[in-house]
mmCIF file of C-alpha atoms in Angstrom:
data_model
loop_
_atom_site.group_PDB
_atom_site.id
_atom_site.type_symbol
_atom_site.label_atom_id
_atom_site.label_comp_id
_atom_site.label_asym_id
_atom_site.label_seq_id
_atom_site.Cartn_x
_atom_site.Cartn_y
_atom_site.Cartn_z
ATOM 1 C CA GLY W 8 7.156 6.174 32.369
ATOM 2 C CA GLY W 9 7.928 2.527 33.126
ATOM 3 C CA ALA W 10 4.716 1.345 31.510
ATOM 4 C CA ALA W 11 5.791 2.835 28.222
ATOM 5 C CA ARG W 12 8.903 0.699 27.887
ATOM 6 C CA PRO W 13 7.230 -2.550 26.695
ATOM 7 C CA SER W 14 5.137 -0.684 24.101
ATOM 8 C CA ARG W 15 8.158 1.075 22.641
ATOM 9 C CA THR W 16 10.275 -2.073 22.721
ATOM 10 C CA SER W 17 7.596 -4.096 20.946
ATOM 11 C CA ALA W 18 7.266 -1.496 18.220
ATOM 12 C CA LEU W 19 11.018 -1.456 17.651
ATOM 13 C CA ARG W 20 11.235 -5.231 17.692
ATOM 14 C CA LEU W 21 8.571 -5.617 15.007
ATOM 15 C CA ALA W 22 10.056 -2.953 12.725
ATOM 16 C CA PRO W 23 12.748 -5.192 11.118
ATOM 17 C CA ASP W 24 10.197 -7.972 10.512
ATOM 18 C CA ARG W 25 7.841 -5.607 8.726
ATOM 19 C CA ALA W 26 10.727 -4.196 6.707
ATOM 20 C CA VAL W 27 11.820 -7.672 5.603
ATOM 21 C CA GLY W 28 8.240 -8.458 4.555
ATOM 22 C CA ARG W 29 7.811 -5.302 2.488
ATOM 23 C CA GLY W 30 11.104 -5.563 0.615
ATOM 24 C CA PRO W 31 10.268 -8.688 -1.441
ATOM 25 C CA LEU W 32 6.729 -7.348 -1.961
ATOM 26 C CA LEU W 33 8.159 -4.170 -3.480
ATOM 27 C CA VAL W 34 10.340 -6.225 -5.814
ATOM 28 C CA CYS W 35 7.475 -8.523 -6.888
ATOM 29 C CA VAL W 36 5.007 -5.714 -7.627
ATOM 30 C CA ARG W 37 7.476 -3.666 -9.637
ATOM 31 C CA ALA W 38 8.743 -6.734 -11.517
ATOM 32 C CA ALA W 39 5.155 -7.661 -12.404
ATOM 33 C CA HIS W 40 4.514 -4.193 -13.818
ATOM 34 C CA ARG W 41 7.506 -4.433 -16.144
ATOM 35 C CA GLN W 42 5.640 -6.946 -18.305
ATOM 36 C CA PRO W 43 2.712 -4.641 -19.245
ATOM 37 C CA CYS W 44 5.245 -1.976 -20.254
ATOM 38 C CA ALA W 45 6.484 -4.279 -23.019
ATOM 39 C CA ALA W 46 3.196 -5.999 -23.868
ATOM 40 C CA TYR W 47 1.107 -2.814 -23.960
ATOM 41 C CA PRO W 48 3.224 0.014 -25.398
ATOM 42 C CA ASN W 49 0.096 2.155 -25.770
ATOM 43 C CA GLY W 50 -0.562 2.002 -22.044
ATOM 44 C CA GLY W 51 -1.729 -1.006 -20.117
ATOM 45 C CA GLY W 52 -2.580 -0.651 -16.461
ATOM 46 C CA ALA W 53 -4.477 -3.104 -14.291
ATOM 47 C CA TYR W 54 -7.789 -2.338 -16.024
ATOM 48 C CA THR W 55 -6.497 -2.957 -19.552
ATOM 49 C CA VAL W 56 -4.528 -6.076 -18.651
ATOM 50 C CA SER W 57 -7.375 -7.605 -16.611
ATOM 51 C CA LYS W 58 -10.039 -6.839 -19.209
ATOM 52 C CA ARG W 59 -8.100 -8.265 -22.159
ATOM 53 C CA ASN W 60 -6.893 -11.383 -20.371
ATOM 54 C CA LEU W 61 -9.600 -12.149 -17.794
ATOM 55 C CA GLY W 62 -12.728 -10.448 -19.089
ATOM 56 C CA ALA W 63 -14.741 -7.278 -18.518
ATOM 57 C CA ASN W 64 -15.765 -8.127 -14.931
ATOM 58 C CA ALA W 65 -12.154 -8.614 -13.879
ATOM 59 C CA GLY W 66 -11.283 -5.304 -15.522
ATOM 60 C CA LEU W 67 -14.067 -3.511 -13.634
ATOM 61 C CA ILE W 68 -12.900 -5.012 -10.333
ATOM 62 C CA ALA W 69 -9.361 -3.805 -11.009
ATOM 63 C CA ALA W 70 -10.621 -0.348 -11.988
ATOM 64 C CA SER W 71 -12.764 -0.103 -8.839
ATOM 65 C CA ALA W 72 -9.824 -1.112 -6.668
ATOM 66 C CA LEU W 73 -7.670 1.527 -8.342
ATOM 67 C CA LEU W 74 -10.277 4.243 -7.786
ATOM 68 C CA ILE W 75 -10.390 3.426 -4.065
ATOM 69 C CA ASP W 76 -6.605 3.246 -3.936
ATOM 70 C CA TYR W 77 -6.174 6.626 -5.630
ATOM 71 C CA VAL W 78 -8.657 8.334 -3.293
ATOM 72 C CA LEU W 79 -6.984 6.879 -0.204
ATOM 73 C CA THR W 80 -3.521 7.692 -1.537
ATOM 74 C CA VAL W 81 -4.446 11.339 -2.050
ATOM 75 C CA ALA W 82 -6.122 11.553 1.349
ATOM 76 C CA VAL W 83 -3.253 9.949 3.257
ATOM 77 C CA SER W 84 -0.519 11.776 1.341
ATOM 78 C CA VAL W 85 -2.113 15.213 1.710
ATOM 79 C CA ALA W 86 -2.921 14.636 5.382
ATOM 80 C CA ALA W 87 0.669 13.530 6.073
ATOM 81 C CA GLY W 88 2.083 16.528 4.230
ATOM 82 C CA VAL W 89 -0.155 18.989 6.060
ATOM 83 C CA ALA W 90 0.695 17.321 9.373
ATOM 84 C CA ALA W 91 4.394 17.909 8.651
ATOM 85 C CA ILE W 92 3.743 21.550 7.700
ATOM 86 C CA THR W 93 1.642 22.276 10.794
ATOM 87 C CA SER W 94 4.260 20.562 12.948
ATOM 88 C CA ALA W 95 6.888 22.985 11.645
ATOM 89 C CA VAL W 96 4.500 25.970 11.766
ATOM 90 C CA PRO W 97 2.118 25.431 14.730
ATOM 91 C CA TYR W 98 0.270 28.637 13.844
ATOM 92 C CA LEU W 99 -1.297 26.750 10.922
ATOM 93 C CA VAL W 100 -2.755 23.909 13.024
ATOM 94 C CA PRO W 101 -6.297 25.416 13.148
ATOM 95 C CA HIS W 102 -6.212 25.691 9.361
ATOM 96 C CA ALA W 103 -5.159 22.079 8.690
ATOM 97 C CA VAL W 104 -8.442 21.093 6.995
ATOM 98 C CA ALA W 105 -8.463 24.177 4.759
ATOM 99 C CA LEU W 106 -4.830 23.538 3.813
ATOM 100 C CA SER W 107 -5.610 19.920 2.957
ATOM 101 C CA LEU W 108 -8.510 20.912 0.708
ATOM 102 C CA ALA W 109 -6.376 23.593 -0.961
ATOM 103 C CA PHE W 110 -3.612 21.092 -1.735
ATOM 104 C CA ILE W 111 -6.130 18.611 -3.157
ATOM 105 C CA VAL W 112 -7.496 21.320 -5.453
ATOM 106 C CA LEU W 113 -3.941 22.249 -6.482
ATOM 107 C CA VAL W 114 -3.014 18.628 -7.268
ATOM 108 C CA THR W 115 -6.255 18.254 -9.258
ATOM 109 C CA LEU W 116 -5.570 21.362 -11.328
ATOM 110 C CA VAL W 117 -2.014 20.260 -12.081
ATOM 111 C CA ASN W 118 -3.158 16.780 -13.154
ATOM 112 C CA LEU W 119 -5.758 18.276 -15.481
ATOM 113 C CA ARG W 120 -2.860 19.601 -17.545
ATOM 114 C CA GLY W 121 -2.125 16.047 -18.705
ATOM 115 C CA VAL W 122 0.224 13.217 -17.770
ATOM 116 C CA ARG W 123 3.378 14.673 -19.302
ATOM 117 C CA GLU W 124 2.851 18.233 -18.045
ATOM 118 C CA SER W 125 1.853 17.141 -14.537
ATOM 119 C CA GLY W 126 4.868 14.831 -14.452
ATOM 120 C CA ARG W 127 7.163 17.767 -15.060
ATOM 121 C CA ALA W 128 5.454 19.799 -12.328
ATOM 122 C CA PHE W 129 5.741 17.018 -9.760
ATOM 123 C CA ALA W 130 9.326 16.126 -10.712
ATOM 124 C CA VAL W 131 10.891 18.918 -8.649
ATOM 125 C CA PRO W 132 9.355 17.977 -5.260
ATOM 126 C CA THR W 133 9.923 14.298 -6.028
ATOM 127 C CA TYR W 134 13.631 14.775 -6.718
ATOM 128 C CA GLY W 135 13.831 17.025 -3.666
ATOM 129 C CA PHE W 136 12.317 14.336 -1.455
ATOM 130 C CA VAL W 137 14.680 11.646 -2.732
ATOM 131 C CA ALA W 138 17.674 13.944 -2.305
ATOM 132 C CA ALA W 139 16.609 14.889 1.236
ATOM 133 C CA VAL W 140 16.243 11.263 2.360
ATOM 134 C CA LEU W 141 19.556 10.159 0.839
ATOM 135 C CA THR W 142 21.320 13.232 2.256
ATOM 136 C CA MET W 143 19.921 12.479 5.712
ATOM 137 C CA PHE W 144 21.265 8.936 5.531
ATOM 138 C CA ALA W 145 24.642 10.125 4.202
ATOM 139 C CA VAL W 146 24.968 12.583 7.117
ATOM 140 C CA ALA W 147 24.144 9.782 9.557
ATOM 141 C CA VAL W 148 26.806 7.529 8.025
ATOM 142 C CA VAL W 149 29.425 10.307 8.215
ATOM 143 C CA LYS W 150 28.537 11.053 11.852
ATOM 144 C CA ALA W 151 28.747 7.379 12.751
ATOM 145 C CA ALA W 152 32.117 7.072 10.990
ATOM 146 C CA LEU W 153 33.426 10.072 12.956
ATOM 147 C CA GLY W 154 32.280 8.566 16.230
ATOM 148 C CA HIS W 155 29.379 10.924 16.916
ATOM 149 C CA PRO W 156 26.379 9.338 18.693
ATOM 150 C CA LEU W 157 23.276 8.885 16.575
ATOM 151 C CA ARG W 158 20.367 9.770 18.821
ATOM 152 C CA ALA W 159 17.114 11.474 17.923
ATOM 153 C CA GLU W 160 16.168 14.606 19.848
ATOM 154 C CA SER W 161 12.923 12.900 20.844
ATOM 155 C CA ALA W 162 14.636 9.666 21.907
ATOM 156 C CA GLY W 163 14.125 10.511 25.579
ATOM 157 C CA TYR W 164 10.367 10.938 25.232
ATOM 158 C CA GLN W 165 8.265 8.322 26.966
ATOM 159 C CA VAL W 166 4.991 6.885 25.736
ATOM 160 C CA ILE W 167 2.486 6.588 28.560
ATOM 161 C CA ALA W 168 0.442 3.424 28.314
ATOM 162 C CA THR W 169 -3.264 4.003 29.010
ATOM 163 C CA HIS W 170 -4.593 0.636 27.803
ATOM 164 C CA ARG W 171 -3.246 -2.864 27.443
ATOM 165 C CA THR W 172 -3.719 -4.840 24.259
ATOM 166 C CA GLY W 173 -2.999 -8.382 23.218
ATOM 167 C CA GLY W 174 -4.151 -11.372 21.241
ATOM 168 C CA LEU W 175 -5.829 -10.692 17.922
ATOM 169 C CA LEU W 176 -5.670 -6.914 18.436
ATOM 170 C CA THR W 177 -1.880 -7.094 18.458
ATOM 171 C CA VAL W 178 -1.997 -9.005 15.166
ATOM 172 C CA PHE W 179 -4.342 -6.367 13.748
ATOM 173 C CA LEU W 180 -1.999 -3.548 14.813
ATOM 174 C CA ALA W 181 0.977 -5.314 13.210
ATOM 175 C CA LEU W 182 -0.944 -5.842 9.966
ATOM 176 C CA ARG W 183 -2.109 -2.224 10.040
ATOM 177 C CA ALA W 184 1.499 -1.054 10.379
ATOM 178 C CA PHE W 185 2.477 -3.325 7.482
ATOM 179 C CA ALA W 186 -0.312 -1.861 5.338
ATOM 180 C CA SER W 187 0.796 1.695 6.171
ATOM 181 C CA GLY W 188 4.314 0.894 5.044
ATOM 182 C CA CYS W 189 2.977 -0.516 1.782
ATOM 183 C CA THR W 190 2.207 3.024 0.630
ATOM 184 C CA ALA W 191 5.644 2.677 -0.975
ATOM 185 C CA LEU W 192 3.893 0.477 -3.557
ATOM 186 C CA THR W 193 1.679 3.290 -4.788
ATOM 187 C CA GLY W 194 2.547 4.937 -8.072
ATOM 188 C CA VAL W 195 3.690 1.772 -9.842
ATOM 189 C CA GLU W 196 0.463 1.693 -11.843
ATOM 190 C CA ALA W 197 1.102 5.186 -13.221
ATOM 191 C CA ILE W 198 4.158 4.052 -15.190
ATOM 192 C CA SER W 199 2.484 1.150 -16.972
ATOM 193 C CA ASN W 200 -0.467 3.440 -17.712
ATOM 194 C CA GLY W 201 1.738 6.219 -19.024
ATOM 195 C CA VAL W 202 4.045 4.305 -21.373
ATOM 196 C CA PRO W 203 3.031 6.511 -24.363
ATOM 197 C CA SER W 204 4.332 9.570 -22.475
ATOM 198 C CA PHE W 205 7.913 8.241 -22.472
ATOM 199 C CA ARG W 206 10.468 8.961 -25.144
ATOM 200 C CA LYS W 207 11.268 6.257 -27.666
ATOM 201 C CA PRO W 208 11.915 3.413 -27.115
ATOM 202 C CA ARG W 209 8.918 3.890 -24.829
ATOM 203 C CA SER W 210 8.579 0.383 -23.417
ATOM 204 C CA ARG W 211 12.273 0.123 -22.573
ATOM 205 C CA ASN W 212 12.376 3.553 -20.934
ATOM 206 C CA ALA W 213 9.243 2.822 -18.911
ATOM 207 C CA ALA W 214 10.668 -0.496 -17.721
ATOM 208 C CA ALA W 215 13.968 1.174 -16.809
ATOM 209 C CA THR W 216 12.069 3.827 -14.843
ATOM 210 C CA LEU W 217 10.285 1.085 -12.909
ATOM 211 C CA VAL W 218 13.617 -0.483 -11.970
ATOM 212 C CA ILE W 219 15.098 2.854 -10.890
ATOM 213 C CA LEU W 220 12.041 3.710 -8.807
ATOM 214 C CA GLY W 221 12.069 0.254 -7.234
ATOM 215 C CA VAL W 222 15.717 0.559 -6.221
ATOM 216 C CA LEU W 223 15.177 4.065 -4.825
ATOM 217 C CA ALA W 224 12.073 3.017 -2.889
ATOM 218 C CA ILE W 225 13.783 0.007 -1.306
ATOM 219 C CA VAL W 226 16.957 1.950 -0.464
ATOM 220 C CA MET W 227 15.043 4.841 1.106
ATOM 221 C CA PHE W 228 12.743 2.501 3.013
ATOM 222 C CA VAL W 229 15.651 0.509 4.440
ATOM 223 C CA CYS W 230 17.537 3.711 5.312
ATOM 224 C CA ILE W 231 14.594 5.259 7.155
ATOM 225 C CA THR W 232 13.853 2.042 9.060
ATOM 226 C CA ALA W 233 17.512 1.626 10.030
ATOM 227 C CA LEU W 234 17.778 5.227 11.234
ATOM 228 C CA ALA W 235 14.587 4.861 13.277
ATOM 229 C CA LEU W 236 16.105 1.864 15.062
ATOM 230 C CA VAL W 237 19.600 3.288 15.484
ATOM 231 C CA THR W 238 18.483 6.719 16.747
ATOM 232 C CA HIS W 239 15.964 5.210 19.216
ATOM 233 C CA LEU W 240 12.890 7.043 18.022
ATOM 234 C CA PRO W 241 9.978 6.805 20.481
ATOM 235 C CA LEU W 242 7.468 4.580 18.700
ATOM 236 C CA PRO W 243 4.003 4.395 20.315
#
């Protein structure tokens, strides 16, 4: 038990630093994507912008990066969702791979309906997720105001250290954690690509959506990080 204390403390100590680093990055990426919304009202993602301004090779590099990003985003998102489901329903743990494949097929079929139709289908779970996170934070604020202790049920769990790390490996782990948190940046490209799907004035509505999403992402990220620190979650 005692060996776990430094690991948990280090993870908690680095959390605010990573949060501070991601915040400005979120703002910069979303601000940069506001410009293509106005300059390319017919849709102008990284491929279109790079090709027209930097040449075909630059456009292909951007497109290749996006393809890799989309595959990884789907893989990580589906795996995380299935992990949450199997955590709530342990009976489904042996079927985790089959569930993941089924969800990927479902997402594919929905997206084949088109940008506008798939957007409507995914709106409900998206709004539900945002509402759940903000409600969780609101409940925490009310409990704190009423004097109730904010402590996670798993706060007493101890992480047993089996190996010691240091040096460059510690830097790698910190960068890996930073990269994991940057999943909040995904999805920005979809708005600049889908400007024609917005109602008129399309460019203005797309840019406004970017701002709203940016504010929501930053608020939710800060709320979750703050609650993790305040409630003393066991972080391996």
